[in-house]
């Protein structure tokens, strides 16, 4: 999602697979990231993202969701950390060289607290489009991000969380089982697991947010050929534990074999998937010690 499908786990208890991070970032932005466009469009439409919107994108990655919000007139701020290759691509998209610095756009390498100060207007929408519910422990980092982001938002502002749909509705789940099988000897956090029905609600509850609706969106994964499908899927980071446990060549081979049932006669690869999103609200009484706790106004959007 950023936005990426998952935060890319490159280290597993000291074992780091050999990954070309620049090539992976390109594969993500050129092949995989567009698969979640239906999710971004649905959320932006539901929340009526437009010129009056001040949007904070958590885990913004290479910035496609931000670009789509900015194209609707929104002021966008994206934050991410530990992924400079992806942020460089986000800046190319949103702050192209020679175009000057857009007053309504910011890309921040750091935490949400680095994205605002006492003079920054409160955000009216917060998005966390990186889907959870696929890796063990993948919601923990999201909880930390929300704890920092919520004080920067208006009271009542919508906060959007995203997650994988039920395994039976996600064809990609069968391919992800390859990652689980190869990584199983590690038995560590970061190994693929099936999505649970209440993953998003549990995260929202722990963050003190009030659920205010949810939805499901079809996000099929379509690729020009088998090689593109393998590169796109590996760019998500979901197979890092498998690479660390075995090697890149074996993972490439087994992922390609798992994709064969989804390859069409013309060579393209097509996997239907469903993703889920939750709209939660910042409490109206969130006037604690946060940056905007005593000055934020109720949101009128969404």
PDB file of C-alpha atoms in Angstrom:
ATOM      1  CA  UNK A   1       0.000   0.000   0.000  1.00  0.00           C
ATOM      2  CA  UNK A   2       1.703   1.271   0.357  1.00  0.00           C
ATOM      3  CA  UNK A   3       0.856   1.655   0.671  1.00  0.00           C
ATOM      4  CA  UNK A   4       2.152  -1.867   0.366  1.00  0.00           C
ATOM      5  CA  UNK A   5       0.561  -5.270   0.866  1.00  0.00           C
ATOM      6  CA  UNK A   6       2.675  -5.816   3.943  1.00  0.00           C
ATOM      7  CA  UNK A   7       5.543  -4.054   5.602  1.00  0.00           C
ATOM      8  CA  UNK A   8       8.555  -5.704   4.079  1.00  0.00           C
ATOM      9  CA  UNK A   9      10.251  -7.868   6.715  1.00  0.00           C
ATOM     10  CA  UNK A  10      13.877  -8.162   5.667  1.00  0.00           C
ATOM     11  CA  UNK A  11      15.285  -9.499   8.904  1.00  0.00           C
ATOM     12  CA  UNK A  12      14.218 -12.570  10.816  1.00  0.00           C
ATOM     13  CA  UNK A  13      16.153 -13.139  14.051  1.00  0.00           C
ATOM     14  CA  UNK A  14      19.393 -11.971  12.475  1.00  0.00           C
ATOM     15  CA  UNK A  15      18.938 -13.833   9.188  1.00  0.00           C
ATOM     16  CA  UNK A  16      18.648 -11.419   6.273  1.00  0.00           C
ATOM     17  CA  UNK A  17      17.925 -12.743   2.790  1.00  0.00           C
ATOM     18  CA  UNK A  18      20.000 -11.207   0.009  1.00  0.00           C
ATOM     19  CA  UNK A  19      17.551  -8.802  -1.583  1.00  0.00           C
ATOM     20  CA  UNK A  20      18.204  -6.043  -4.099  1.00  0.00           C
ATOM     21  CA  UNK A  21      16.098  -3.353  -2.416  1.00  0.00           C
ATOM     22  CA  UNK A  22      16.156  -0.963  -5.370  1.00  0.00           C
ATOM     23  CA  UNK A  23      14.979  -3.690  -7.760  1.00  0.00           C
ATOM     24  CA  UNK A  24      12.334  -4.782  -5.273  1.00  0.00           C
ATOM     25  CA  UNK A  25      11.030  -1.215  -4.915  1.00  0.00           C
ATOM     26  CA  UNK A  26      10.771  -0.922  -8.701  1.00  0.00           C
ATOM     27  CA  UNK A  27       8.941  -4.251  -8.932  1.00  0.00           C
ATOM     28  CA  UNK A  28       6.546  -3.077  -6.244  1.00  0.00           C
ATOM     29  CA  UNK A  29       5.778   0.278  -7.864  1.00  0.00           C
ATOM     30  CA  UNK A  30       5.673  -1.002 -11.452  1.00  0.00           C
ATOM     31  CA  UNK A  31       3.953  -4.374 -10.967  1.00  0.00           C
ATOM     32  CA  UNK A  32       2.324  -5.003  -7.594  1.00  0.00           C
ATOM     33  CA  UNK A  33       1.161  -1.722  -6.115  1.00  0.00           C
ATOM     34  CA  UNK A  34      -1.588  -1.150  -8.683  1.00  0.00           C
ATOM     35  CA  UNK A  35      -3.391  -4.307  -7.505  1.00  0.00           C
ATOM     36  CA  UNK A  36      -4.878  -2.339  -4.607  1.00  0.00           C
ATOM     37  CA  UNK A  37      -6.180   0.562  -6.714  1.00  0.00           C
ATOM     38  CA  UNK A  38      -9.821  -0.626  -6.329  1.00  0.00           C
ATOM     39  CA  UNK A  39      -9.388  -0.474  -2.536  1.00  0.00           C
ATOM     40  CA  UNK A  40      -7.978   3.048  -2.636  1.00  0.00           C
ATOM     41  CA  UNK A  41     -10.700   4.264  -4.992  1.00  0.00           C
ATOM     42  CA  UNK A  42     -13.473   2.754  -2.886  1.00  0.00           C
ATOM     43  CA  UNK A  43     -12.220   4.323   0.339  1.00  0.00           C
ATOM     44  CA  UNK A  44     -11.606   7.739  -1.226  1.00  0.00           C
ATOM     45  CA  UNK A  45     -15.101   7.713  -2.697  1.00  0.00           C
ATOM     46  CA  UNK A  46     -16.741   6.585   0.541  1.00  0.00           C
ATOM     47  CA  UNK A  47     -14.981   9.279   2.580  1.00  0.00           C
ATOM     48  CA  UNK A  48     -15.534  11.935  -0.113  1.00  0.00           C
ATOM     49  CA  UNK A  49     -11.825  12.745  -0.259  1.00  0.00           C
ATOM     50  CA  UNK A  50     -11.441  16.090  -2.008  1.00  0.00           C
ATOM     51  CA  UNK A  51     -10.083  19.651  -1.744  1.00  0.00           C
ATOM     52  CA  UNK A  52     -11.236  20.004   1.889  1.00  0.00           C
ATOM     53  CA  UNK A  53      -9.388  16.842   2.942  1.00  0.00           C
ATOM     54  CA  UNK A  54      -6.102  16.818   4.852  1.00  0.00           C
ATOM     55  CA  UNK A  55      -4.981  13.217   4.591  1.00  0.00           C
ATOM     56  CA  UNK A  56      -2.259  11.433   6.542  1.00  0.00           C
ATOM     57  CA  UNK A  57      -1.093   8.197   4.914  1.00  0.00           C
ATOM     58  CA  UNK A  58       0.671   5.766   7.258  1.00  0.00           C
ATOM     59  CA  UNK A  59       3.182   3.391   5.671  1.00  0.00           C
ATOM     60  CA  UNK A  60       2.827   5.310   2.413  1.00  0.00           C
ATOM     61  CA  UNK A  61       5.522   3.345   0.560  1.00  0.00           C
ATOM     62  CA  UNK A  62       5.888   4.520  -3.039  1.00  0.00           C
ATOM     63  CA  UNK A  63       2.844   6.738  -2.728  1.00  0.00           C
ATOM     64  CA  UNK A  64       0.232   5.572  -5.256  1.00  0.00           C
ATOM     65  CA  UNK A  65      -2.674   5.976  -2.806  1.00  0.00           C
ATOM     66  CA  UNK A  66      -1.433   9.472  -1.935  1.00  0.00           C
ATOM     67  CA  UNK A  67      -1.191  10.377  -5.605  1.00  0.00           C
ATOM     68  CA  UNK A  68      -4.774   9.255  -6.142  1.00  0.00           C
ATOM     69  CA  UNK A  69      -5.971  11.348  -3.185  1.00  0.00           C
ATOM     70  CA  UNK A  70      -3.978  14.357  -4.390  1.00  0.00           C
ATOM     71  CA  UNK A  71      -5.571  14.007  -7.834  1.00  0.00           C
ATOM     72  CA  UNK A  72      -8.927  14.502  -6.075  1.00  0.00           C
ATOM     73  CA  UNK A  73      -7.627  17.790  -4.633  1.00  0.00           C
ATOM     74  CA  UNK A  74      -6.648  16.566  -1.158  1.00  0.00           C
ATOM     75  CA  UNK A  75      -3.670  17.848   0.799  1.00  0.00           C
ATOM     76  CA  UNK A  76      -1.617  14.715   1.455  1.00  0.00           C
ATOM     77  CA  UNK A  77       1.142  13.823   3.889  1.00  0.00           C
ATOM     78  CA  UNK A  78       2.795  10.414   3.672  1.00  0.00           C
ATOM     79  CA  UNK A  79       4.979   8.897   6.365  1.00  0.00           C
ATOM     80  CA  UNK A  80       7.129   5.781   6.269  1.00  0.00           C
ATOM     81  CA  UNK A  81      10.381   4.607   7.780  1.00  0.00           C
ATOM     82  CA  UNK A  82      13.106   2.113   6.963  1.00  0.00           C
ATOM     83  CA  UNK A  83      12.197   1.985   3.268  1.00  0.00           C
ATOM     84  CA  UNK A  84      14.141   4.799   1.563  1.00  0.00           C
ATOM     85  CA  UNK A  85      13.921   3.153  -1.870  1.00  0.00           C
ATOM     86  CA  UNK A  86      10.123   3.302  -1.797  1.00  0.00           C
ATOM     87  CA  UNK A  87      10.034   6.849  -0.424  1.00  0.00           C
ATOM     88  CA  UNK A  88      12.333   7.979  -3.230  1.00  0.00           C
ATOM     89  CA  UNK A  89       9.745   6.707  -5.705  1.00  0.00           C
ATOM     90  CA  UNK A  90       6.962   8.465  -3.764  1.00  0.00           C
ATOM     91  CA  UNK A  91       8.834  11.754  -3.991  1.00  0.00           C
ATOM     92  CA  UNK A  92       9.331  11.274  -7.738  1.00  0.00           C
ATOM     93  CA  UNK A  93       5.579  10.803  -8.119  1.00  0.00           C
ATOM     94  CA  UNK A  94       4.361  13.539  -5.818  1.00  0.00           C
ATOM     95  CA  UNK A  95       7.223  16.035  -5.785  1.00  0.00           C
ATOM     96  CA  UNK A  96       8.744  15.763  -9.266  1.00  0.00           C
ATOM     97  CA  UNK A  97      12.017  17.586  -9.839  1.00  0.00           C
ATOM     98  CA  UNK A  98      11.495  20.996 -11.364  1.00  0.00           C
ATOM     99  CA  UNK A  99       7.893  21.234 -10.173  1.00  0.00           C
ATOM    100  CA  UNK A 100       8.797  22.922  -6.923  1.00  0.00           C
ATOM    101  CA  UNK A 101       7.508  21.884  -3.507  1.00  0.00           C
ATOM    102  CA  UNK A 102       3.758  21.492  -3.454  1.00  0.00           C
ATOM    103  CA  UNK A 103       2.309  23.279  -0.470  1.00  0.00           C
ATOM    104  CA  UNK A 104      -0.307  20.531  -0.094  1.00  0.00           C
ATOM    105  CA  UNK A 105       2.074  17.569  -0.311  1.00  0.00           C
ATOM    106  CA  UNK A 106       4.674  16.198   2.089  1.00  0.00           C
ATOM    107  CA  UNK A 107       6.608  12.922   2.200  1.00  0.00           C
ATOM    108  CA  UNK A 108       8.231  12.204   5.566  1.00  0.00           C
ATOM    109  CA  UNK A 109      10.870   9.594   6.351  1.00  0.00           C
ATOM    110  CA  UNK A 110      10.110   8.878   9.988  1.00  0.00           C
ATOM    111  CA  UNK A 111       7.146   8.501  12.326  1.00  0.00           C
ATOM    112  CA  UNK A 112       3.774  10.268  12.322  1.00  0.00           C
ATOM    113  CA  UNK A 113       5.065  12.669  14.970  1.00  0.00           C
ATOM    114  CA  UNK A 114       7.617  13.895  12.415  1.00  0.00           C
ATOM    115  CA  UNK A 115       4.799  14.848  10.045  1.00  0.00           C
ATOM    116  CA  UNK A 116       3.279  17.703  12.047  1.00  0.00           C
ATOM    117  CA  UNK A 117       3.962  20.377  14.613  1.00  0.00           C
ATOM    118  CA  UNK A 118       1.813  22.743  16.661  1.00  0.00           C
ATOM    119  CA  UNK A 119       1.193  24.921  13.577  1.00  0.00           C
ATOM    120  CA  UNK A 120       0.058  22.050  11.332  1.00  0.00           C
ATOM    121  CA  UNK A 121      -3.730  21.809  10.889  1.00  0.00           C
ATOM    122  CA  UNK A 122      -5.224  18.592  12.178  1.00  0.00           C
ATOM    123  CA  UNK A 123      -5.691  15.816   9.638  1.00  0.00           C
ATOM    124  CA  UNK A 124      -9.248  15.056   8.591  1.00  0.00           C
ATOM    125  CA  UNK A 125      -8.541  11.532   7.289  1.00  0.00           C
ATOM    126  CA  UNK A 126      -5.938   8.940   8.289  1.00  0.00           C
ATOM    127  CA  UNK A 127      -5.297   5.883   6.121  1.00  0.00           C
ATOM    128  CA  UNK A 128      -3.293   2.743   6.844  1.00  0.00           C
ATOM    129  CA  UNK A 129      -3.625   0.833   3.581  1.00  0.00           C
ATOM    130  CA  UNK A 130      -1.003  -1.827   4.273  1.00  0.00           C
ATOM    131  CA  UNK A 131      -3.230  -4.886   4.682  1.00  0.00           C
ATOM    132  CA  UNK A 132      -2.807  -6.834   7.904  1.00  0.00           C
ATOM    133  CA  UNK A 133      -3.915 -10.371   8.645  1.00  0.00           C
ATOM    134  CA  UNK A 134      -1.377 -12.186   6.504  1.00  0.00           C
ATOM    135  CA  UNK A 135       1.756 -12.300   8.674  1.00  0.00           C
ATOM    136  CA  UNK A 136       1.914 -13.334  12.293  1.00  0.00           C
ATOM    137  CA  UNK A 137       2.321 -10.188  14.396  1.00  0.00           C
ATOM    138  CA  UNK A 138       1.792  -7.802  11.477  1.00  0.00           C
ATOM    139  CA  UNK A 139      -0.697  -5.692  13.465  1.00  0.00           C
ATOM    140  CA  UNK A 140       1.765  -4.767  16.208  1.00  0.00           C
ATOM    141  CA  UNK A 141       3.600  -2.129  14.203  1.00  0.00           C
ATOM    142  CA  UNK A 142       0.303  -0.692  13.026  1.00  0.00           C
ATOM    143  CA  UNK A 143      -0.815  -0.186  16.617  1.00  0.00           C
ATOM    144  CA  UNK A 144       2.302   1.851  17.317  1.00  0.00           C
ATOM    145  CA  UNK A 145       1.721   4.020  14.242  1.00  0.00           C
ATOM    146  CA  UNK A 146      -1.887   4.656  15.233  1.00  0.00           C
ATOM    147  CA  UNK A 147      -0.874   5.667  18.750  1.00  0.00           C
ATOM    148  CA  UNK A 148       1.239   8.454  17.245  1.00  0.00           C
ATOM    149  CA  UNK A 149      -1.154   9.399  14.457  1.00  0.00           C
ATOM    150  CA  UNK A 150      -4.447   9.687  16.347  1.00  0.00           C
ATOM    151  CA  UNK A 151      -3.439  12.818  18.321  1.00  0.00           C
ATOM    152  CA  UNK A 152      -2.691  14.523  14.998  1.00  0.00           C
ATOM    153  CA  UNK A 153      -6.235  14.008  13.679  1.00  0.00           C
ATOM    154  CA  UNK A 154      -9.443  15.922  14.244  1.00  0.00           C
ATOM    155  CA  UNK A 155     -11.903  14.535  16.741  1.00  0.00           C
ATOM    156  CA  UNK A 156     -14.293  12.274  14.903  1.00  0.00           C
ATOM    157  CA  UNK A 157     -11.953  11.959  11.910  1.00  0.00           C
ATOM    158  CA  UNK A 158     -12.113   8.657  10.014  1.00  0.00           C
ATOM    159  CA  UNK A 159      -9.183   6.275  10.302  1.00  0.00           C
ATOM    160  CA  UNK A 160      -9.097   3.546   7.641  1.00  0.00           C
ATOM    161  CA  UNK A 161      -7.500   0.151   8.277  1.00  0.00           C
ATOM    162  CA  UNK A 162      -7.118  -2.517   5.600  1.00  0.00           C
ATOM    163  CA  UNK A 163      -6.753  -6.281   5.715  1.00  0.00           C
ATOM    164  CA  UNK A 164      -6.758  -9.425   3.606  1.00  0.00           C
ATOM    165  CA  UNK A 165     -10.119 -11.043   3.030  1.00  0.00           C
ATOM    166  CA  UNK A 166     -11.014 -14.620   3.996  1.00  0.00           C
ATOM    167  CA  UNK A 167      -8.597 -17.188   2.523  1.00  0.00           C
ATOM    168  CA  UNK A 168     -11.428 -18.818   0.574  1.00  0.00           C
ATOM    169  CA  UNK A 169     -12.011 -15.467  -1.179  1.00  0.00           C
ATOM    170  CA  UNK A 170      -8.321 -14.848  -1.931  1.00  0.00           C
ATOM    171  CA  UNK A 171      -6.762 -17.004  -4.640  1.00  0.00           C
ATOM    172  CA  UNK A 172      -3.357 -15.666  -3.618  1.00  0.00           C
ATOM    173  CA  UNK A 173      -3.704 -17.531  -0.314  1.00  0.00           C
ATOM    174  CA  UNK A 174      -2.786 -20.787  -2.070  1.00  0.00           C
ATOM    175  CA  UNK A 175       0.455 -19.214  -3.291  1.00  0.00           C
ATOM    176  CA  UNK A 176       1.213 -17.786   0.125  1.00  0.00           C
ATOM    177  CA  UNK A 177       1.056 -21.292   1.550  1.00  0.00           C
ATOM    178  CA  UNK A 178       4.310 -21.898  -0.321  1.00  0.00           C
ATOM    179  CA  UNK A 179       5.903 -19.182   1.796  1.00  0.00           C
ATOM    180  CA  UNK A 180       4.499 -20.729   4.972  1.00  0.00           C
ATOM    181  CA  UNK A 181       5.743 -24.197   4.010  1.00  0.00           C
ATOM    182  CA  UNK A 182       9.285 -23.042   3.203  1.00  0.00           C
ATOM    183  CA  UNK A 183       9.530 -20.708   6.205  1.00  0.00           C
ATOM    184  CA  UNK A 184       8.011 -23.124   8.723  1.00  0.00           C
ATOM    185  CA  UNK A 185      11.378 -24.330  10.085  1.00  0.00           C
ATOM    186  CA  UNK A 186      11.969 -20.814  11.374  1.00  0.00           C
ATOM    187  CA  UNK A 187       8.681 -20.728  13.317  1.00  0.00           C
ATOM    188  CA  UNK A 188       9.023 -16.991  13.879  1.00  0.00           C
ATOM    189  CA  UNK A 189       6.950 -13.849  13.611  1.00  0.00           C
ATOM    190  CA  UNK A 190       6.709 -12.811   9.996  1.00  0.00           C
ATOM    191  CA  UNK A 191       5.494 -16.182   8.745  1.00  0.00           C
ATOM    192  CA  UNK A 192       2.260 -16.131   6.701  1.00  0.00           C
ATOM    193  CA  UNK A 193      -0.986 -16.989   8.493  1.00  0.00           C
ATOM    194  CA  UNK A 194      -4.652 -16.894   7.453  1.00  0.00           C
ATOM    195  CA  UNK A 195      -6.576 -13.666   7.980  1.00  0.00           C
ATOM    196  CA  UNK A 196      -9.016 -13.651  10.903  1.00  0.00           C
ATOM    197  CA  UNK A 197     -12.472 -12.113  10.705  1.00  0.00           C
ATOM    198  CA  UNK A 198     -11.919  -9.575  13.508  1.00  0.00           C
ATOM    199  CA  UNK A 199      -8.284  -8.565  12.829  1.00  0.00           C
ATOM    200  CA  UNK A 200      -9.153  -4.976  11.954  1.00  0.00           C
ATOM    201  CA  UNK A 201     -11.654  -4.516  14.772  1.00  0.00           C
ATOM    202  CA  UNK A 202      -9.116  -5.765  17.309  1.00  0.00           C
ATOM    203  CA  UNK A 203      -6.524  -3.245  16.140  1.00  0.00           C
ATOM    204  CA  UNK A 204      -9.071  -0.421  16.221  1.00  0.00           C
ATOM    205  CA  UNK A 205     -10.203  -1.379  19.715  1.00  0.00           C
ATOM    206  CA  UNK A 206      -6.657  -1.441  21.063  1.00  0.00           C
ATOM    207  CA  UNK A 207      -6.056   2.000  19.542  1.00  0.00           C
ATOM    208  CA  UNK A 208      -9.170   3.442  21.187  1.00  0.00           C
ATOM    209  CA  UNK A 209     -10.967   3.981  17.877  1.00  0.00           C
ATOM    210  CA  UNK A 210     -14.721   3.632  17.340  1.00  0.00           C
ATOM    211  CA  UNK A 211     -15.702   1.340  14.417  1.00  0.00           C
ATOM    212  CA  UNK A 212     -18.010   3.101  11.984  1.00  0.00           C
ATOM    213  CA  UNK A 213     -18.533   0.752   9.066  1.00  0.00           C
ATOM    214  CA  UNK A 214     -16.583  -1.617   6.882  1.00  0.00           C
ATOM    215  CA  UNK A 215     -16.545  -3.043   3.396  1.00  0.00           C
ATOM    216  CA  UNK A 216     -15.030  -5.581   1.047  1.00  0.00           C
ATOM    217  CA  UNK A 217     -13.408  -4.798  -2.284  1.00  0.00           C
ATOM    218  CA  UNK A 218     -12.421  -7.118  -5.118  1.00  0.00           C
ATOM    219  CA  UNK A 219      -8.738  -6.618  -5.887  1.00  0.00           C
ATOM    220  CA  UNK A 220      -7.697  -9.205  -8.479  1.00  0.00           C
ATOM    221  CA  UNK A 221      -3.998  -9.712  -9.031  1.00  0.00           C
ATOM    222  CA  UNK A 222      -3.320  -9.657 -12.765  1.00  0.00           C
ATOM    223  CA  UNK A 223       0.110 -10.044 -14.369  1.00  0.00           C
ATOM    224  CA  UNK A 224       1.390  -9.959 -17.937  1.00  0.00           C
ATOM    225  CA  UNK A 225       3.285 -13.230 -17.515  1.00  0.00           C
ATOM    226  CA  UNK A 226       4.629 -15.700 -14.966  1.00  0.00           C
ATOM    227  CA  UNK A 227       7.885 -13.822 -14.419  1.00  0.00           C
ATOM    228  CA  UNK A 228       6.030 -10.599 -13.620  1.00  0.00           C
ATOM    229  CA  UNK A 229       3.784 -12.481 -11.186  1.00  0.00           C
ATOM    230  CA  UNK A 230       6.747 -13.947  -9.307  1.00  0.00           C
ATOM    231  CA  UNK A 231       8.543 -10.596  -9.156  1.00  0.00           C
ATOM    232  CA  UNK A 232       5.401  -8.784  -8.064  1.00  0.00           C
ATOM    233  CA  UNK A 233       4.561 -11.218  -5.285  1.00  0.00           C
ATOM    234  CA  UNK A 234       8.128 -11.309  -3.969  1.00  0.00           C
ATOM    235  CA  UNK A 235       8.181  -7.498  -3.887  1.00  0.00           C
ATOM    236  CA  UNK A 236       5.578  -7.611  -1.090  1.00  0.00           C
ATOM    237  CA  UNK A 237       8.070  -9.082   1.394  1.00  0.00           C
ATOM    238  CA  UNK A 238       5.706 -11.957   2.199  1.00  0.00           C
ATOM    239  CA  UNK A 239       8.302 -14.465   1.059  1.00  0.00           C
ATOM    240  CA  UNK A 240      11.308 -13.056   2.935  1.00  0.00           C
ATOM    241  CA  UNK A 241      11.141 -15.660   5.685  1.00  0.00           C
ATOM    242  CA  UNK A 242      11.056 -18.385   3.034  1.00  0.00           C
ATOM    243  CA  UNK A 243      14.090 -16.902   1.274  1.00  0.00           C
ATOM    244  CA  UNK A 244      15.949 -16.725   4.568  1.00  0.00           C
ATOM    245  CA  UNK A 245      15.091 -20.364   5.345  1.00  0.00           C
ATOM    246  CA  UNK A 246      15.997 -21.695   1.887  1.00  0.00           C
ATOM    247  CA  UNK A 247      17.285 -19.576  -0.994  1.00  0.00           C
ATOM    248  CA  UNK A 248      15.997 -17.240  -3.689  1.00  0.00           C
ATOM    249  CA  UNK A 249      16.164 -19.820  -6.476  1.00  0.00           C
ATOM    250  CA  UNK A 250      14.042 -22.376  -4.628  1.00  0.00           C
ATOM    251  CA  UNK A 251      11.440 -19.771  -3.656  1.00  0.00           C
ATOM    252  CA  UNK A 252      11.223 -18.491  -7.240  1.00  0.00           C
ATOM    253  CA  UNK A 253      10.757 -22.037  -8.516  1.00  0.00           C
ATOM    254  CA  UNK A 254       8.058 -23.046  -6.030  1.00  0.00           C
ATOM    255  CA  UNK A 255       6.137 -19.786  -6.357  1.00  0.00           C
ATOM    256  CA  UNK A 256       6.124 -20.192 -10.150  1.00  0.00           C
ATOM    257  CA  UNK A 257       4.795 -23.742  -9.782  1.00  0.00           C
ATOM    258  CA  UNK A 258       2.051 -22.556  -7.409  1.00  0.00           C
ATOM    259  CA  UNK A 259       1.014 -19.917  -9.959  1.00  0.00           C
ATOM    260  CA  UNK A 260       0.495 -22.351 -12.821  1.00  0.00           C
ATOM    261  CA  UNK A 261      -3.214 -22.993 -12.010  1.00  0.00           C
ATOM    262  CA  UNK A 262      -3.831 -19.256 -12.449  1.00  0.00           C
ATOM    263  CA  UNK A 263      -1.977 -18.894 -15.746  1.00  0.00           C
ATOM    264  CA  UNK A 264      -4.231 -18.387 -18.761  1.00  0.00           C
ATOM    265  CA  UNK A 265      -3.662 -19.785 -22.254  1.00  0.00           C
ATOM    266  CA  UNK A 266      -2.272 -16.403 -23.388  1.00  0.00           C
ATOM    267  CA  UNK A 267       0.370 -16.523 -20.628  1.00  0.00           C
ATOM    268  CA  UNK A 268      -1.194 -13.938 -18.332  1.00  0.00           C
ATOM    269  CA  UNK A 269      -1.770 -14.712 -14.668  1.00  0.00           C
ATOM    270  CA  UNK A 270      -5.074 -13.861 -12.950  1.00  0.00           C
ATOM    271  CA  UNK A 271      -5.919 -14.389  -9.261  1.00  0.00           C
ATOM    272  CA  UNK A 272      -9.219 -13.096  -7.821  1.00  0.00           C
ATOM    273  CA  UNK A 273      -8.868 -11.634  -4.319  1.00  0.00           C
ATOM    274  CA  UNK A 274     -11.013  -9.770  -1.833  1.00  0.00           C
ATOM    275  CA  UNK A 275      -9.646  -7.225   0.627  1.00  0.00           C
ATOM    276  CA  UNK A 276     -11.460  -5.762   3.584  1.00  0.00           C
ATOM    277  CA  UNK A 277     -11.371  -2.268   5.069  1.00  0.00           C
ATOM    278  CA  UNK A 278     -12.631  -0.793   8.327  1.00  0.00           C
ATOM    279  CA  UNK A 279     -13.582   2.834   8.894  1.00  0.00           C
ATOM    280  CA  UNK A 280     -13.071   3.793  12.534  1.00  0.00           C
ATOM    281  CA  UNK A 281     -13.411   7.191  14.172  1.00  0.00           C
ATOM    282  CA  UNK A 282     -11.166   9.177  16.460  1.00  0.00           C
ATOM    283  CA  UNK A 283     -13.150   9.592  19.712  1.00  0.00           C
ATOM    284  CA  UNK A 284     -14.905  12.926  20.099  1.00  0.00           C
ATOM    285  CA  UNK A 285     -13.496  13.159  23.631  1.00  0.00           C
ATOM    286  CA  UNK A 286      -9.879  12.534  22.596  1.00  0.00           C
ATOM    287  CA  UNK A 287      -8.723  15.829  24.070  1.00  0.00           C
ATOM    288  CA  UNK A 288      -5.762  14.365  25.925  1.00  0.00           C
ATOM    289  CA  UNK A 289      -2.103  15.396  25.731  1.00  0.00           C
ATOM    290  CA  UNK A 290      -1.920  14.869  21.955  1.00  0.00           C
ATOM    291  CA  UNK A 291      -0.687  17.577  19.605  1.00  0.00           C
ATOM    292  CA  UNK A 292      -4.179  18.565  18.494  1.00  0.00           C
ATOM    293  CA  UNK A 293      -6.104  17.221  21.453  1.00  0.00           C
ATOM    294  CA  UNK A 294      -7.471  20.561  22.629  1.00  0.00           C
ATOM    295  CA  UNK A 295      -7.867  22.334  19.273  1.00  0.00           C
ATOM    296  CA  UNK A 296      -9.133  19.788  16.776  1.00  0.00           C
ATOM    297  CA  UNK A 297     -12.521  20.305  15.213  1.00  0.00           C
ATOM    298  CA  UNK A 298     -15.040  17.553  14.413  1.00  0.00           C
ATOM    299  CA  UNK A 299     -14.627  16.092  10.947  1.00  0.00           C
ATOM    300  CA  UNK A 300     -17.319  16.822   8.412  1.00  0.00           C
ATOM    301  CA  UNK A 301     -16.185  14.214   5.881  1.00  0.00           C
ATOM    302  CA  UNK A 302     -17.038  10.530   5.469  1.00  0.00           C
TER     303      UNK A 302
END
